[in-house]
CSV table of C-alpha atoms in Angstrom, one decimal:
chain,number,residue,atom,x,y,z
A,1,UNK,CA,46.8,-43.6,-17.6
A,2,UNK,CA,47.5,-43.9,-14.0
A,3,UNK,CA,44.9,-44.5,-11.4
A,4,UNK,CA,44.7,-40.8,-10.1
A,5,UNK,CA,44.0,-39.5,-13.6
A,6,UNK,CA,41.2,-42.1,-14.1
A,7,UNK,CA,39.6,-41.3,-10.8
A,8,UNK,CA,39.8,-37.5,-11.5
A,9,UNK,CA,38.2,-38.0,-15.0
A,10,UNK,CA,35.5,-40.2,-13.5
A,11,UNK,CA,34.7,-37.7,-10.7
A,12,UNK,CA,34.5,-34.8,-13.1
A,13,UNK,CA,32.2,-36.8,-15.4
A,14,UNK,CA,29.9,-37.7,-12.5
A,15,UNK,CA,29.8,-34.0,-11.3
A,16,UNK,CA,29.0,-32.6,-14.8
A,17,UNK,CA,26.2,-35.2,-15.2
A,18,UNK,CA,24.5,-34.0,-12.0
A,19,UNK,CA,24.0,-30.5,-13.4
A,20,UNK,CA,21.8,-31.8,-16.2
A,21,UNK,CA,18.1,-32.5,-15.5
A,22,UNK,CA,16.9,-36.0,-15.6
A,23,UNK,CA,14.2,-36.8,-18.2
A,24,UNK,CA,10.8,-36.4,-16.7
A,25,UNK,CA,11.7,-33.8,-14.0
A,26,UNK,CA,9.1,-31.0,-13.6
A,27,UNK,CA,9.1,-27.4,-12.3
A,28,UNK,CA,5.8,-26.1,-11.0
A,29,UNK,CA,5.0,-22.4,-10.5
A,30,UNK,CA,1.9,-20.9,-9.0
A,31,UNK,CA,1.0,-17.4,-10.2
A,32,UNK,CA,-1.5,-15.1,-8.4
A,33,UNK,CA,-3.8,-13.4,-10.8
A,34,UNK,CA,-6.3,-10.8,-9.7
A,35,UNK,CA,-8.9,-8.5,-11.2
A,36,UNK,CA,-11.4,-6.0,-10.0
A,37,UNK,CA,-14.8,-5.7,-11.6
A,38,UNK,CA,-16.2,-2.4,-10.3
A,39,UNK,CA,-19.7,-2.0,-8.9
A,40,UNK,CA,-22.0,0.1,-11.0
A,41,UNK,CA,-23.5,1.6,-7.8
A,42,UNK,CA,-20.5,2.1,-5.5
A,43,UNK,CA,-16.9,3.0,-6.2
A,44,UNK,CA,-14.2,5.3,-4.7
A,45,UNK,CA,-11.2,6.0,-7.0
A,46,UNK,CA,-8.7,8.8,-7.7
A,47,UNK,CA,-9.9,11.3,-10.3
A,48,UNK,CA,-6.5,11.1,-12.0
A,49,UNK,CA,-6.4,7.4,-12.5
A,50,UNK,CA,-4.9,4.7,-10.3
A,51,UNK,CA,-4.3,4.8,-6.5
A,52,UNK,CA,-0.5,5.7,-5.8
A,53,UNK,CA,1.6,2.7,-4.8
A,54,UNK,CA,4.0,5.0,-2.7
A,55,UNK,CA,3.4,8.4,-1.2
A,56,UNK,CA,6.5,10.4,0.0
A,57,UNK,CA,5.9,13.0,2.7
A,58,UNK,CA,8.9,15.4,2.7
A,59,UNK,CA,10.3,16.5,6.0
A,60,UNK,CA,10.8,20.3,6.6
A,61,UNK,CA,13.5,20.8,9.1
A,62,UNK,CA,12.6,24.4,9.8
A,63,UNK,CA,8.9,23.8,10.7
A,64,UNK,CA,9.5,20.2,11.9
A,65,UNK,CA,6.5,19.0,9.8
A,66,UNK,CA,5.9,16.6,7.0
A,67,UNK,CA,4.6,17.9,3.7
A,68,UNK,CA,0.9,17.4,3.1
A,69,UNK,CA,-0.3,15.0,0.5
A,70,UNK,CA,-3.6,15.4,-1.2
A,71,UNK,CA,-5.5,13.2,-3.6
A,72,UNK,CA,-9.0,14.0,-5.2
A,73,UNK,CA,-11.3,11.0,-5.1
A,74,UNK,CA,-14.5,10.5,-7.0
A,75,UNK,CA,-17.1,8.5,-5.1
A,76,UNK,CA,-20.3,6.9,-6.5
A,77,UNK,CA,-22.8,5.7,-3.9
A,78,UNK,CA,-26.4,5.4,-3.4
A,79,UNK,CA,-27.3,6.0,0.3
A,80,UNK,CA,-24.3,8.0,1.7
A,81,UNK,CA,-20.6,7.7,2.1
A,82,UNK,CA,-18.7,6.6,5.2
A,83,UNK,CA,-15.0,5.8,5.7
A,84,UNK,CA,-12.7,4.5,8.4
A,85,UNK,CA,-9.1,3.6,9.1
A,86,UNK,CA,-8.6,-0.1,9.3
A,87,UNK,CA,-5.1,0.2,10.9
A,88,UNK,CA,-3.2,2.8,12.9
A,89,UNK,CA,-2.1,5.5,10.6
A,90,UNK,CA,1.6,6.0,11.4
A,91,UNK,CA,5.1,5.8,10.1
A,92,UNK,CA,7.7,3.8,11.9
A,93,UNK,CA,11.4,3.4,12.0
A,94,UNK,CA,12.4,0.7,14.4
A,95,UNK,CA,10.6,1.5,17.7
A,96,UNK,CA,10.1,5.3,16.7
A,97,UNK,CA,6.7,6.4,15.3
A,98,UNK,CA,5.2,9.4,13.7
A,99,UNK,CA,1.4,9.6,13.8
A,100,UNK,CA,-0.4,10.6,10.7
A,101,UNK,CA,-3.6,12.5,10.3
A,102,UNK,CA,-5.9,11.3,7.6
A,103,UNK,CA,-8.9,13.5,6.5
A,104,UNK,CA,-11.5,13.0,3.9
A,105,UNK,CA,-13.5,16.0,2.9
A,106,UNK,CA,-11.8,17.8,5.9
A,107,UNK,CA,-13.2,15.2,8.3
A,108,UNK,CA,-10.7,13.3,10.4
A,109,UNK,CA,-10.8,9.5,9.9
A,110,UNK,CA,-10.4,7.1,12.8
A,111,UNK,CA,-11.0,3.4,13.5
A,112,UNK,CA,-14.8,4.2,13.7
A,113,UNK,CA,-16.9,5.1,10.6
A,114,UNK,CA,-17.0,8.8,9.9
A,115,UNK,CA,-20.0,10.0,7.8
A,116,UNK,CA,-18.7,11.9,4.8
A,117,UNK,CA,-22.0,12.4,3.0
A,118,UNK,CA,-25.5,11.5,4.1
A,119,UNK,CA,-27.2,12.0,0.8
A,120,UNK,CA,-26.9,10.0,-2.5
A,121,UNK,CA,-24.1,11.1,-4.8
A,122,UNK,CA,-24.8,12.8,-8.1
A,123,UNK,CA,-25.0,10.5,-11.3
A,124,UNK,CA,-21.3,11.3,-12.1
A,125,UNK,CA,-20.2,10.8,-8.4
A,126,UNK,CA,-19.0,13.4,-6.0
A,127,UNK,CA,-15.4,14.5,-5.5
A,128,UNK,CA,-13.6,14.5,-2.1
A,129,UNK,CA,-10.1,15.4,-1.1
A,130,UNK,CA,-8.1,12.9,0.8
A,131,UNK,CA,-5.4,14.5,2.9
A,132,UNK,CA,-2.5,12.9,4.7
A,133,UNK,CA,-0.4,14.9,7.1
A,134,UNK,CA,2.1,14.1,10.0
A,135,UNK,CA,3.9,16.1,12.7
A,136,UNK,CA,7.0,14.5,14.2
A,137,UNK,CA,7.9,15.3,17.8
A,138,UNK,CA,10.4,18.0,18.5
A,139,UNK,CA,13.0,15.4,19.3
A,140,UNK,CA,12.0,12.9,16.6
A,141,UNK,CA,14.8,10.3,16.0
A,142,UNK,CA,16.5,10.4,12.6
A,143,UNK,CA,15.7,7.5,10.3
A,144,UNK,CA,13.9,6.3,7.3
A,145,UNK,CA,10.2,6.0,8.3
A,146,UNK,CA,7.6,4.0,6.4
A,147,UNK,CA,4.0,2.7,7.0
A,148,UNK,CA,0.8,1.7,5.3
A,149,UNK,CA,-2.7,3.2,5.6
A,150,UNK,CA,-5.7,1.1,4.9
A,151,UNK,CA,-8.9,2.8,4.3
A,152,UNK,CA,-12.4,1.3,4.2
A,153,UNK,CA,-15.2,3.0,2.4
A,154,UNK,CA,-18.8,2.1,2.7
A,155,UNK,CA,-22.1,3.1,1.1
A,156,UNK,CA,-24.1,3.9,4.2
A,157,UNK,CA,-25.0,6.8,6.3
């Protein structure tokens, strides 16, 4: 064999050896595991099961409005139920925003606590309707809008 063929075969052997893991190498992976153990005295959950992961508000070009989303919640509490918005309720697309209106039991929620009920709930809990609406401006820019809403519920008056 000539020198070039030997050099090529040696190079290929060295490269193929690099793709195999050496004995004793390790791969470590961290997994995040969560669980929720509900309180026996306080809870707020959808009547129909789990909270939705995504809510789609359809746009009506004639009325220039977004569809209304409603979700019936069952709340169990001892003293009373209050709720607030932790963040701005809005949809964004780049620098464009569409404010959202969030209501619980027909009461508008804001960054301050809103009293939903000032009396203890019944033994099975009380149902309330969560409503999400939005009205784009008349000259709202076209785009795909998204956002998140963080609600905080508390057992207090």
